[in-house]
Short mmCIF file of C-alpha atoms in Angstrom, two decimals:
data_model
loop_
_atom_site.label_atom_id
_atom_site.label_comp_id
_atom_site.label_asym_id
_atom_site.label_seq_id
_atom_site.Cartn_x
_atom_site.Cartn_y
_atom_site.Cartn_z
CA TYR R 19 7.72 17.05 -10.94
CA ASN R 20 9.09 20.59 -10.63
CA SER R 21 12.66 19.26 -10.71
CA TRP R 22 11.94 17.34 -13.90
CA MET R 23 10.21 20.29 -15.60
CA LYS R 24 13.23 22.47 -14.81
CA LEU R 25 15.44 19.98 -16.64
CA VAL R 26 13.02 19.95 -19.58
CA GLU R 27 13.06 23.75 -19.87
CA GLU R 28 16.85 23.73 -20.18
CA CYS R 29 16.78 21.30 -23.12
CA LYS R 30 15.38 22.51 -26.44
CA GLN R 31 14.86 20.69 -29.74
CA VAL R 32 15.83 17.29 -28.36
CA GLU R 33 15.25 14.30 -30.65
CA VAL R 34 13.65 11.36 -28.83
CA LYS R 35 14.53 7.73 -29.56
CA THR R 36 12.91 4.79 -27.80
CA LEU R 37 14.76 1.74 -26.50
CA THR R 38 12.52 -1.10 -25.32
CA PHE R 39 13.52 -3.36 -22.44
CA SER R 40 11.51 -6.01 -20.61
CA GLU R 41 12.13 -8.20 -17.59
CA VAL R 42 10.10 -11.13 -16.31
CA ILE R 43 9.50 -10.91 -12.55
CA HIS R 44 7.94 -13.33 -10.08
CA SER R 45 5.29 -10.96 -8.72
CA ARG R 46 4.35 -7.31 -8.29
CA LYS R 47 5.91 -7.18 -4.85
CA THR R 48 8.26 -4.25 -4.35
CA ALA R 49 11.35 -6.48 -4.03
CA ASP R 50 10.61 -8.26 -7.32
CA VAL R 51 9.82 -5.00 -9.11
CA MET R 52 13.04 -3.43 -7.85
CA GLU R 53 15.01 -6.41 -9.13
CA GLY R 54 13.49 -5.94 -12.59
CA ILE R 55 14.18 -2.20 -12.54
CA ALA R 56 17.78 -2.81 -11.48
CA LYS R 57 18.36 -5.26 -14.33
CA ILE R 58 17.02 -2.82 -16.91
CA TYR R 59 19.04 0.01 -15.35
CA SER R 60 22.19 -2.11 -15.63
CA ARG R 61 21.52 -2.88 -19.28
CA VAL R 62 20.96 0.78 -20.10
CA ARG R 63 24.16 1.79 -18.31
CA SER R 64 26.11 -0.95 -20.13
CA LEU R 65 25.23 0.83 -23.38
CA GLY R 66 26.93 3.96 -22.09
CA LEU R 67 23.65 5.81 -21.52
CA GLN R 68 22.69 7.85 -18.48
CA VAL R 69 19.39 7.38 -16.65
CA LEU R 70 17.90 10.62 -15.32
CA ARG R 71 14.25 9.81 -14.76
CA LEU R 72 11.96 6.97 -13.74
CA HIS R 73 8.38 7.63 -14.89
CA ALA R 74 5.66 5.17 -13.88
CA ASP R 75 2.04 4.92 -12.81
CA ARG R 76 1.05 5.23 -9.16
CA ALA R 77 0.98 1.54 -8.36
CA ARG R 78 2.22 0.94 -4.83
CA GLU R 79 5.19 -1.10 -5.99
CA PHE R 80 6.51 1.96 -7.86
CA THR R 81 5.68 4.63 -5.28
CA SER R 82 7.16 2.68 -2.37
CA ARG R 83 9.90 4.23 -0.27
CA ALA R 84 12.29 1.49 -1.34
CA VAL R 85 11.96 2.41 -5.03
CA GLN R 86 12.21 6.13 -4.32
CA ARG R 87 15.28 5.59 -2.15
CA TRP R 88 16.85 3.49 -4.92
CA CYS R 89 16.26 6.35 -7.38
CA HIS R 90 17.66 9.01 -5.06
CA GLN R 91 20.83 7.02 -4.49
CA ARG R 92 21.45 7.10 -8.25
CA ASP R 93 20.39 10.74 -8.86
CA ILE R 94 17.28 9.60 -10.71
CA VAL R 95 14.16 11.77 -10.60
CA ALA R 96 11.05 9.66 -9.88
CA THR R 97 7.82 10.98 -11.44
CA TYR R 98 4.38 9.42 -11.66
CA THR R 99 1.26 9.69 -13.77
CA CYS R 100 -2.13 10.55 -12.35
CA GLY R 101 -4.47 7.69 -11.53
CA SER R 102 -5.94 5.85 -14.54
CA ASP R 103 -4.29 8.26 -16.98
CA TRP R 104 -2.40 6.00 -19.35
CA LYS R 105 -2.00 8.75 -21.95
CA SER R 106 0.47 10.58 -19.72
CA ASN R 107 2.88 7.69 -20.29
CA GLY R 108 1.73 6.93 -23.81
CA ARG R 109 5.16 6.11 -25.21
CA ALA R 110 5.62 3.25 -22.73
CA GLU R 111 2.04 2.02 -23.17
CA CYS R 112 2.53 1.95 -26.95
CA GLU R 113 5.65 -0.19 -26.60
CA ILE R 114 3.83 -2.58 -24.27
CA GLY R 115 1.06 -2.98 -26.84
CA LEU R 116 3.53 -3.70 -29.65
CA ILE R 117 5.39 -6.33 -27.63
CA LYS R 118 2.18 -8.07 -26.52
CA ARG R 119 0.88 -8.23 -30.09
CA HIS R 120 4.18 -9.62 -31.34
CA ALA R 121 4.16 -12.25 -28.59
CA LYS R 122 0.58 -13.27 -29.43
CA ILE R 123 1.49 -13.67 -33.10
CA LEU R 124 4.41 -15.93 -32.20
CA MET R 125 2.18 -17.94 -29.87
CA LYS R 126 -0.43 -18.57 -32.54
CA ALA R 127 2.00 -19.07 -35.43
CA HIS R 128 3.98 -21.79 -33.65
CA ASN R 129 1.19 -23.21 -31.48
CA ILE R 130 3.07 -22.39 -28.26
CA ASN R 131 1.44 -23.06 -24.89
CA GLU R 132 0.37 -19.93 -23.02
CA GLU R 133 2.59 -20.92 -20.10
CA MET R 134 5.58 -20.06 -22.31
CA TRP R 135 4.57 -16.39 -22.59
CA PRO R 136 7.67 -15.08 -20.71
CA MET R 137 9.92 -16.47 -23.45
CA LEU R 138 7.70 -15.02 -26.15
CA VAL R 139 7.76 -11.59 -24.54
CA ARG R 140 11.52 -11.73 -24.02
CA HIS R 141 12.11 -12.63 -27.67
CA ALA R 142 9.71 -9.96 -28.97
CA SER R 143 11.23 -7.30 -26.74
CA GLU R 144 14.83 -8.21 -27.55
CA ARG R 145 14.11 -8.24 -31.27
CA ARG R 146 12.62 -4.75 -31.08
CA LEU R 147 15.47 -3.47 -28.91
CA ARG R 148 18.10 -4.66 -31.38
CA TRP R 149 16.24 -3.04 -34.26
CA GLN R 150 16.06 0.21 -32.30
CA LEU R 151 19.77 0.08 -31.48
CA GLN R 152 20.62 -0.48 -35.14
CA GLN R 153 18.57 2.62 -36.04
CA VAL R 154 20.80 4.79 -33.84
CA GLY R 155 24.03 3.26 -35.14
CA TYR R 156 24.74 0.76 -32.37
CA PRO R 157 26.15 -2.44 -33.97
CA VAL R 158 24.27 -5.47 -32.67
CA PRO R 159 23.53 -8.78 -34.43
CA GLU R 160 19.97 -9.64 -35.37
CA LEU R 161 18.16 -12.43 -33.55
CA LEU R 162 17.41 -15.73 -35.23
CA PRO R 163 13.65 -16.06 -35.80
CA PHE R 164 11.67 -17.62 -32.97
CA HIS R 165 11.30 -21.43 -33.17
CA THR R 166 14.05 -21.76 -35.81
CA LYS R 167 15.31 -25.35 -35.96
CA VAL R 168 18.98 -25.48 -34.96
CA TYR R 169 21.64 -27.91 -33.82
CA VAL R 170 23.38 -27.06 -30.56
CA LYS R 171 26.61 -28.47 -29.24
CA ARG R 172 26.07 -30.84 -26.35
CA LYS R 173 28.22 -31.19 -23.27
CA SER R 174 31.39 -33.10 -23.99
CA TRP R 175 30.72 -35.83 -21.42
CA ASN R 176 27.35 -36.83 -22.95
CA GLU R 177 27.82 -40.28 -24.52
CA ARG R 178 31.58 -39.80 -24.26
CA TYR R 179 32.46 -43.38 -25.17
CA ALA R 180 29.83 -43.95 -27.86
CA SER R 181 31.17 -44.79 -31.31
CA TRP R 182 30.54 -42.17 -33.98
CA ARG R 183 28.74 -40.02 -31.48
CA TRP R 184 27.11 -36.86 -32.81
CA GLU R 185 28.21 -33.81 -30.85
CA ARG R 186 25.12 -31.77 -31.59
CA ALA R 187 21.47 -32.13 -30.69
CA PRO R 188 18.46 -30.74 -32.59
CA GLY R 189 16.31 -28.10 -30.95
CA ARG R 190 14.29 -24.94 -31.43
CA ILE R 191 15.22 -21.32 -30.72
CA MET R 192 13.03 -20.08 -27.85
CA GLY R 193 14.47 -16.59 -27.64
CA PRO R 194 17.68 -14.94 -26.44
CA ASP R 195 19.54 -16.17 -23.40
CA PRO R 196 18.77 -13.58 -20.67
CA TRP R 197 22.24 -14.07 -19.16
CA SER R 198 24.18 -13.40 -22.36
CA SER R 199 25.37 -10.08 -23.74
CA LEU R 200 23.96 -8.44 -26.85
CA THR R 201 26.94 -9.52 -28.95
CA SER R 202 27.58 -13.04 -27.63
CA GLY R 203 24.91 -14.74 -29.72
CA GLY R 204 23.50 -16.68 -26.78
CA TYR R 205 20.11 -18.36 -27.21
CA CYS R 206 17.68 -20.32 -25.11
CA VAL R 207 17.09 -23.59 -26.98
CA GLN R 208 14.46 -26.26 -26.34
CA LEU R 209 15.68 -29.74 -27.23
CA GLU R 210 13.44 -32.42 -28.70
CA ASP R 211 13.10 -34.07 -25.29
CA GLY R 212 11.62 -30.85 -23.87
CA LYS R 213 14.70 -29.80 -21.90
CA PHE R 214 16.10 -26.28 -22.19
CA LEU R 215 19.69 -25.14 -22.43
CA ALA R 216 21.57 -21.93 -23.17
CA SER R 217 24.11 -21.95 -25.97
CA SER R 218 26.00 -19.56 -28.18
CA ASP R 219 27.12 -22.38 -30.47
CA VAL R 220 24.08 -22.99 -32.68
CA VAL R 221 23.94 -24.13 -36.29
CA VAL R 222 20.84 -23.38 -38.34
CA GLU R 223 19.41 -26.29 -40.28
CA GLN R 224 19.56 -25.58 -44.00
CA LEU R 225 16.55 -26.95 -45.87
#
């Protein structure tokens, strides 16, 4: 805490901009949490930004030695809120609330099963992140709306010898592809048979 406050005292009149990231993890175990933190850290660094501080609540998965060691190896100062004091990390809590509300709206609007919430959260978070990046002058394409009907290119060997075969299959946008870059245009698409695939070659149906 003292190390962080010393850094704060040296910086005056600093404008604050928020960038929102989210990662879906398997559990709250330290190993899973560290994997999520590492992915977000990598995305931040890929934007050319430096990470100086990790601020979290005092849950054991954040205060573990493994997380603190990970921070120290990267010259990151780890600080924590007091118990049950959400206001001391109000900026993060506000972003969480916005993303959850957006995800709930998508769920109700498109009658999506609750089991699909990770995709809803990923889409809501990515949409907000791209808007935030645009506000600070970082050129990123906007996401197609959730559940947009599109046609995606199928694998070339599907029905290879069929006459007049159609190379595209209809599906719905279920959010960004988590393994694609911000500029690649990759999406997670659910086909009409319920299967999922990742594709950057999507054509929006024009009504």
